[in-house]
Short mmCIF file of C-alpha atoms and ligand atoms in Angstrom, two decimals:
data_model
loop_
_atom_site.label_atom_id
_atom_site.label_comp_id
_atom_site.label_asym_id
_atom_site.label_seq_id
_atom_site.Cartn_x
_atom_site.Cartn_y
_atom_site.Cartn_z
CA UNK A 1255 26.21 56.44 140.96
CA UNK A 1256 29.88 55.30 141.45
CA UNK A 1257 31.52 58.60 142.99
CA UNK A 1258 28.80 60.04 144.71
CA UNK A 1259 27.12 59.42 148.53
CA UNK A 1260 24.04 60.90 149.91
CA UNK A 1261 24.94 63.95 151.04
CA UNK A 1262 28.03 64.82 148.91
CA UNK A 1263 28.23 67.97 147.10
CA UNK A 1264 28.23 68.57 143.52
CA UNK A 1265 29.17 71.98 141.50
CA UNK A 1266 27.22 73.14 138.94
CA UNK A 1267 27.69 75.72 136.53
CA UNK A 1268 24.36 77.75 135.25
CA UNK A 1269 23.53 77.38 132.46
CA UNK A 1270 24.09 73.89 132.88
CA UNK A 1271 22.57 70.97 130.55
CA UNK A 1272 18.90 70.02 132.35
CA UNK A 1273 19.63 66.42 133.50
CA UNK A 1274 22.52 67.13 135.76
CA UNK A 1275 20.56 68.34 139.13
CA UNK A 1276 18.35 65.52 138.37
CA UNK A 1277 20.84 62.97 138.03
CA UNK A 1278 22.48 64.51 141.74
CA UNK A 1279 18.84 64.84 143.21
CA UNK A 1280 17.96 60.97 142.38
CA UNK A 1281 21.42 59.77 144.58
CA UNK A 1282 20.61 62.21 147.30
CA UNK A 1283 23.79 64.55 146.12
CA UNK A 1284 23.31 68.49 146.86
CA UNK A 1285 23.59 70.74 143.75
CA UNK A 1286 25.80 73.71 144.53
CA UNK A 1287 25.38 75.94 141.46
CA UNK A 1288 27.67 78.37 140.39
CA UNK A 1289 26.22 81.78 138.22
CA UNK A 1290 28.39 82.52 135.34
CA UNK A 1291 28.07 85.95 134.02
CA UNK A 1292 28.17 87.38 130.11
CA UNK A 1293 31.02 89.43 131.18
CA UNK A 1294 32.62 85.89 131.52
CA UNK A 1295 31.02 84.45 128.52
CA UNK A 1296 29.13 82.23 130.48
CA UNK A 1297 32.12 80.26 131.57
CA UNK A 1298 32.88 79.31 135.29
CA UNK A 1299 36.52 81.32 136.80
CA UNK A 1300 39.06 79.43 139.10
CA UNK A 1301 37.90 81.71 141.64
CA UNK A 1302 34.00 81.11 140.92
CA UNK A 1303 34.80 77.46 141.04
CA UNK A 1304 37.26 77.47 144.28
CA UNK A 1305 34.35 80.01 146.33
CA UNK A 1306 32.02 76.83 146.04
CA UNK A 1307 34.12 74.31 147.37
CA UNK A 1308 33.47 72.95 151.05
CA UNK A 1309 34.71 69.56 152.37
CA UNK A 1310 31.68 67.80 150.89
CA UNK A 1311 32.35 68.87 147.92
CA UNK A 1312 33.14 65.78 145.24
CA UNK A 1313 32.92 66.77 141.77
CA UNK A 1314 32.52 69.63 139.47
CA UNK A 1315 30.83 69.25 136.66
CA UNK A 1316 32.17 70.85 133.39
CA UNK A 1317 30.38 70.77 130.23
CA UNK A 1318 32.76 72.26 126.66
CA UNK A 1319 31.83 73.11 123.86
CA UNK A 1320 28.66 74.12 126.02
CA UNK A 1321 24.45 73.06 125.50
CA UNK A 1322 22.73 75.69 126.05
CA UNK A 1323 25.74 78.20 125.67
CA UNK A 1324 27.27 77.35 122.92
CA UNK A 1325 30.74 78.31 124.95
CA UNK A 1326 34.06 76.38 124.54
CA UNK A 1327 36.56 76.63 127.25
CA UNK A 1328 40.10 77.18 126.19
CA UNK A 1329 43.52 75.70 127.45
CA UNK A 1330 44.66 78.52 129.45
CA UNK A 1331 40.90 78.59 131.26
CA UNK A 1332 41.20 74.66 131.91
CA UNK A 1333 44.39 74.90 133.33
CA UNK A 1334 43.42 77.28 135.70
CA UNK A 1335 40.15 75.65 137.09
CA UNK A 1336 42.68 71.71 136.96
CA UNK A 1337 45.25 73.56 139.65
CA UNK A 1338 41.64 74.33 141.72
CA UNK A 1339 40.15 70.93 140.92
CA UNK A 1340 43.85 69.13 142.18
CA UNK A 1341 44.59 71.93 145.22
CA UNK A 1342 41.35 70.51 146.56
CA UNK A 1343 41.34 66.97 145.44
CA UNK A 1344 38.20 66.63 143.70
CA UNK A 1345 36.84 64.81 140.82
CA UNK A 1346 35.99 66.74 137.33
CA UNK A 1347 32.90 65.23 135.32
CA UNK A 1348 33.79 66.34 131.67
CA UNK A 1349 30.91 66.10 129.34
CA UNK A 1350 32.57 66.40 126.12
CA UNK A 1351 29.23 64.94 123.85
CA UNK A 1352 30.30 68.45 121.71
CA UNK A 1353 33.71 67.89 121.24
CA UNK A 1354 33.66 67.64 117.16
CA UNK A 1355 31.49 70.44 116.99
CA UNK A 1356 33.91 73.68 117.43
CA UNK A 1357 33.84 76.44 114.77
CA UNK A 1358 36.22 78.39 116.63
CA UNK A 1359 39.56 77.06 118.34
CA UNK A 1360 39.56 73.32 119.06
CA UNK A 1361 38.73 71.12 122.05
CA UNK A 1362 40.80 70.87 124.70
CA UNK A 1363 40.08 67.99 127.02
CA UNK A 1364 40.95 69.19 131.19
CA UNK A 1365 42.03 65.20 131.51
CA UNK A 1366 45.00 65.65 128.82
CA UNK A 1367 46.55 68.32 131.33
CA UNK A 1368 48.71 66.36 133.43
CA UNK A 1369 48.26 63.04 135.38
CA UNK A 1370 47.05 64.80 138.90
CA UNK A 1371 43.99 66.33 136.86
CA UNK A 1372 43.63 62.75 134.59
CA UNK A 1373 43.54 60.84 137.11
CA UNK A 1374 40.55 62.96 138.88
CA UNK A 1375 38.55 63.05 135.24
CA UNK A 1376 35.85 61.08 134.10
CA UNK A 1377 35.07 61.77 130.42
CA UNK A 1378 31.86 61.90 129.42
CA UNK A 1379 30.97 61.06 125.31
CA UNK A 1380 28.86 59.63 122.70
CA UNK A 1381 27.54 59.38 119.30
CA UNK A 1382 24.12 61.36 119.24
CA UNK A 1383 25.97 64.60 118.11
CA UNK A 1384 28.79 63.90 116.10
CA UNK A 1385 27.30 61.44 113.98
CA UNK A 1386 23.83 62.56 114.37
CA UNK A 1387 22.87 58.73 116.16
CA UNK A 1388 21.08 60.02 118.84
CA UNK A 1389 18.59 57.11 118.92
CA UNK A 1390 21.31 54.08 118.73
CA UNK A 1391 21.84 55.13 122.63
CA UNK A 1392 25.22 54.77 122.74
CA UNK A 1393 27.44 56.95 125.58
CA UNK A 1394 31.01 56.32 126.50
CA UNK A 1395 33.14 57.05 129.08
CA UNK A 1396 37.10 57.37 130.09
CA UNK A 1397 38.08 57.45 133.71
CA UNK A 1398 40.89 55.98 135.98
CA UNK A 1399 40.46 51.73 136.18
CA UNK A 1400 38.95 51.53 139.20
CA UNK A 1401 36.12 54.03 138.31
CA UNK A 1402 35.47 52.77 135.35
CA UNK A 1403 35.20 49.00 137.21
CA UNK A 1404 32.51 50.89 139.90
CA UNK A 1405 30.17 51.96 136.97
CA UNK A 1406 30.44 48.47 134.94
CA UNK A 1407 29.46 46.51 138.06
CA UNK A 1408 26.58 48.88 138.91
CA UNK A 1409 25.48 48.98 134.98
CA UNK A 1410 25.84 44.97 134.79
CA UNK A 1411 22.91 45.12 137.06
CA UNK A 1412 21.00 47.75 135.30
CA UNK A 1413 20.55 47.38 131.63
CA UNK A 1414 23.14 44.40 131.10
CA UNK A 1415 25.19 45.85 128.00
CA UNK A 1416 24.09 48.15 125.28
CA UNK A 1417 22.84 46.59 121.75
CA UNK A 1418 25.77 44.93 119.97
CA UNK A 1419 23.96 46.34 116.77
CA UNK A 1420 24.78 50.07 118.27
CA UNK A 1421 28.23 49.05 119.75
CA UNK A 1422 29.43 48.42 115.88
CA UNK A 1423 27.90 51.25 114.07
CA UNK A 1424 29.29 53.27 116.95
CA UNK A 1425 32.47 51.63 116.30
CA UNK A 1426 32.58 52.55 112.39
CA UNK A 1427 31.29 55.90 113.07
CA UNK A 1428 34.77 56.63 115.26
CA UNK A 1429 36.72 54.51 113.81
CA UNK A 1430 35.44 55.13 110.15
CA UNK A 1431 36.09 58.43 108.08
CA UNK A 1432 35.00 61.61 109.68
CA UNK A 1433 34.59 63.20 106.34
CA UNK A 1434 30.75 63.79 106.89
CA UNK A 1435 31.38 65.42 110.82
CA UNK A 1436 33.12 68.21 108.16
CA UNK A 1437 30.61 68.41 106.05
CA UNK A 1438 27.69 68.65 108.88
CA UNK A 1439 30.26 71.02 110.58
CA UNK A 1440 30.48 73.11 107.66
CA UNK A 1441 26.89 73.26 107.54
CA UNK A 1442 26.30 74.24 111.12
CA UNK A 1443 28.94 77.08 111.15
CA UNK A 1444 27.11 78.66 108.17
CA UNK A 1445 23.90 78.31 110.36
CA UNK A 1446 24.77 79.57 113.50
CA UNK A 1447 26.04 82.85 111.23
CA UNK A 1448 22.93 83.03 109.69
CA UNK A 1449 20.86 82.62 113.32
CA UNK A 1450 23.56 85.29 115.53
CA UNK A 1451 23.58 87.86 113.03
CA UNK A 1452 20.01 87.74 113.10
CA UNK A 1453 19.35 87.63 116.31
CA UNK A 1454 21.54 90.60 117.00
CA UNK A 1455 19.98 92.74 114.66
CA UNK A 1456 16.33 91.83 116.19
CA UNK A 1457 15.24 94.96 118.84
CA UNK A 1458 16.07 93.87 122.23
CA UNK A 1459 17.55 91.09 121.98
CA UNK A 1460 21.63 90.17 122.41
CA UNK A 1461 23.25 86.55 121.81
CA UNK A 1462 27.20 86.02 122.83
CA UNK A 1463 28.78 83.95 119.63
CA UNK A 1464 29.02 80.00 120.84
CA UNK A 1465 31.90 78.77 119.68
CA UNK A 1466 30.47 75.32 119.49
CA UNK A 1467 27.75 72.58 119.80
CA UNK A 1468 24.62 73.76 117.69
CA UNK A 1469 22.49 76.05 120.02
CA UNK A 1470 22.38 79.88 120.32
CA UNK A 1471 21.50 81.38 123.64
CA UNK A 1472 20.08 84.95 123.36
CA UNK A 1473 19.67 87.03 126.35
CA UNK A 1474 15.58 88.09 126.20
CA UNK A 1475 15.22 89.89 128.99
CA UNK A 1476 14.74 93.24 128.05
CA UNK A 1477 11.13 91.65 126.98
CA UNK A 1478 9.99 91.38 130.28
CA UNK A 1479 6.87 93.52 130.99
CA UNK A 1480 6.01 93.40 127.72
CA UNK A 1481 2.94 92.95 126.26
CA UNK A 1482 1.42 91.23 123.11
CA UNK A 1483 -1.74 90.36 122.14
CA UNK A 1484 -1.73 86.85 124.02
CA UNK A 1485 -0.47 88.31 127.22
CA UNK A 1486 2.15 90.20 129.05
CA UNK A 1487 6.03 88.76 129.14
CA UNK A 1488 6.91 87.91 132.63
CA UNK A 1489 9.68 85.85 132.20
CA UNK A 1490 11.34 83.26 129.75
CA UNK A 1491 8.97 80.69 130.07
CA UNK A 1492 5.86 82.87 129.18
CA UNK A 1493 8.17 84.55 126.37
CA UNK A 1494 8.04 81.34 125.09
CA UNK A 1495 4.74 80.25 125.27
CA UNK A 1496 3.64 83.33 123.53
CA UNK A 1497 6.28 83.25 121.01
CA UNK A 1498 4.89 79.46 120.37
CA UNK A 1499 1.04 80.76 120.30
CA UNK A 1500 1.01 83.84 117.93
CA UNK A 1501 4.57 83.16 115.59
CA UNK A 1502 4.91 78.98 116.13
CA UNK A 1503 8.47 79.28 116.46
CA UNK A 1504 9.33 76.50 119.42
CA UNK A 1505 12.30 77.57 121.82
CA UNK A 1506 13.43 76.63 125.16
CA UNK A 1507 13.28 78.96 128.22
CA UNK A 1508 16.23 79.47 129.80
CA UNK A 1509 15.04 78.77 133.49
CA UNK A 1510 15.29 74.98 132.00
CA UNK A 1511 19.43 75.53 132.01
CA UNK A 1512 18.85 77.30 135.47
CA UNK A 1513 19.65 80.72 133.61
CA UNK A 1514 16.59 83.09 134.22
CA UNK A 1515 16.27 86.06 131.13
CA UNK A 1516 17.68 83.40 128.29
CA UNK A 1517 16.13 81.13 125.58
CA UNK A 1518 17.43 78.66 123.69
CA UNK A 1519 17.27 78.02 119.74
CA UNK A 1520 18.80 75.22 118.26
CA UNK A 1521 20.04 75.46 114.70
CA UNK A 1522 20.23 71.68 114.21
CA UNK A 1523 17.43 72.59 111.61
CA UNK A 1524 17.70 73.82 108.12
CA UNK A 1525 18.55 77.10 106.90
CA UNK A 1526 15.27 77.80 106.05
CA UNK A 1527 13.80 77.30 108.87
CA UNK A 1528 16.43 78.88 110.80
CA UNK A 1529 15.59 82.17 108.35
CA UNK A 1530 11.74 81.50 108.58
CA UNK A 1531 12.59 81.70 112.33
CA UNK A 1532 14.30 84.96 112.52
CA UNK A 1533 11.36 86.43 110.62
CA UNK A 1534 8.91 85.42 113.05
CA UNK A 1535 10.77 86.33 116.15
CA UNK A 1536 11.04 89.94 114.58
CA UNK A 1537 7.18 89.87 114.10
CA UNK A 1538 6.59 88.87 117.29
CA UNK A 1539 9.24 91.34 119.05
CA UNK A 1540 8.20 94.07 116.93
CA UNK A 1541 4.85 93.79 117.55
CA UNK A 1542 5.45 93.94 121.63
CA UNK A 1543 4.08 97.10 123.54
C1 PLP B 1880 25.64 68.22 127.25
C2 PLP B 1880 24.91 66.95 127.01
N1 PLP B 1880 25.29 65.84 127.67
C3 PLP B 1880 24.65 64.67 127.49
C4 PLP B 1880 23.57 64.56 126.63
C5 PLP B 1880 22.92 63.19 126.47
O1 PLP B 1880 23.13 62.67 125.22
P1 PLP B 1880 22.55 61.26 124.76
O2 PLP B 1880 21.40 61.58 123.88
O3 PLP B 1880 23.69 60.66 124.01
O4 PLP B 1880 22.17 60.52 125.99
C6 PLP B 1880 23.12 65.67 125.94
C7 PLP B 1880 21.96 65.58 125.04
O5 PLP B 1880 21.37 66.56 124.63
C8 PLP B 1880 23.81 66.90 126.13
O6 PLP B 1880 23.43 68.01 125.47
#
């Protein structure tokens, strides 16, 4: 609401978290999605990103580690889409709500790359994932001044302030020890093992490794046409309605993240479920004509 005019254009990379057309749409912005590729690992190139620019263009959106992907950019790949952002002085939204969740590499945030790219990054965080506080509704956000002064006077009008009770356990959950983000960490890299390898043994089914965040992101598509006893397999949405009816094994369709022949499972869960999981979706995949 502070950057963006009716009209302006915003870039969006597929598969791309589900609010962010919707958040453009309500201000009368124009989504301008880009289609990553698995040859790419799903991640937006400098060229990709510079293609999609036109003089309304006003920010890119960039979203590492990634939900629904799972994919973490690295330095090297930031650097290269900050000289594009800078060359054609736009501003970078960088939704970094993942950032403590990396199993491989570390996070890298585009704004610590040099003042011309900081000072055209607002950084997007919170506690729902890191600390698992999802319901305290707290997000946060770094910008240049005069940004950040645009979106207090607009939310002074809107919801006043967050809870004070949230703003201090948000505070002691940063500030505090991060011990326990290890030990979830820990937890989740043994998961998303568990959940890959299984899903890349299952017939027809293939799943890049996410280096972060907590979701897996299997391409399905080899399903369509398919039949089982509920119906035929037309795309992701019906795979997952009839994976729900005959195994009850909820997932989200990829068309959700604007990535047609995907699902998404998230192994925020426990291991046996995540196993119990796998065991169904072989059922189910085996049992396809
Ligand atoms: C990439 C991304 N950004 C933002 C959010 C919003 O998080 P919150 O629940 O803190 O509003 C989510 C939640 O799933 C997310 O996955």
């Amino acid at each position: 609401m502070a950057l963006l005019n009716p009209g302006d254009e915003v870039i969006i990379p597929t598969p791309y978290w589900v609010s962010y057309p919707s958040q453009v749409d309500v201000l009368g912005g124009v989504c301008k999605y880009i289609e990553t590729t698995e040859a790419n690992q799903l991640k937006v190139t400098p060229q990709e990103l510079e293609a999609a620019i036109t003089p309304r263009t006003k920010i890119f959106i960039l979203n590492t580690p990634s939900n629904p992907s799972g994919m973490v950019y690295t330095k090297d790949e930031l650097q290269a889409l900050a000289d594009v952002i800078v060359k054609h002085d736009i501003y970078v939204i960088s939704d970094e709500l993942y950032e403590k969740l990396i199993y491989d590499g570390s996070h890298v945030s585009i704004a610590s790359l040099g003042d011309e790219i900081k000072e055209r990054t607002i950084i997007i965080n919170g506690v729902s994932k890191a600390y698992s506080m999802t319901g305290w509704r707290i997000g946060y956000a770094a910008a240049d001044a005069r940004i950040i002064k645009a979106m207090s006077n607009i939310q002074s009008h809107s919801t006043s302030n967050p809870a004070q009770a949230s703003q201090w356990a948000s505070l002691e959950a940063i500030a505090g020890s991060q011990s326990v983000v290890d030990t979830m960490k820990d937890s989740f890299k043994e998961r998303r093992q568990v959940l890959i390898d299984g899903l890349n043994q299952l017939p027809g089914i293939t799943c890049i490794e996410p280096s972060g965040a907590f979701y897996a992101f299997p391409n399905i598509s080899s399903t369509f046409g398919k039949r089982c006893d509920s119906g035929v397999i037309t795309d992701a949405v019906s795979f997952c309605e009839l994976l729900l009816k005959e195994q009850l094994v909820a997932t989200v369709p990829g068309s959700a993240f604007g990535s047609e022949g995907y699902i998404r499972l998230s192994y925020a869960t426990s291991m046996e479920n995540i196993k119990g999981a796998l065991e169904r979706l072989a059922v189910f995949l085996e049992g396809l004509t």
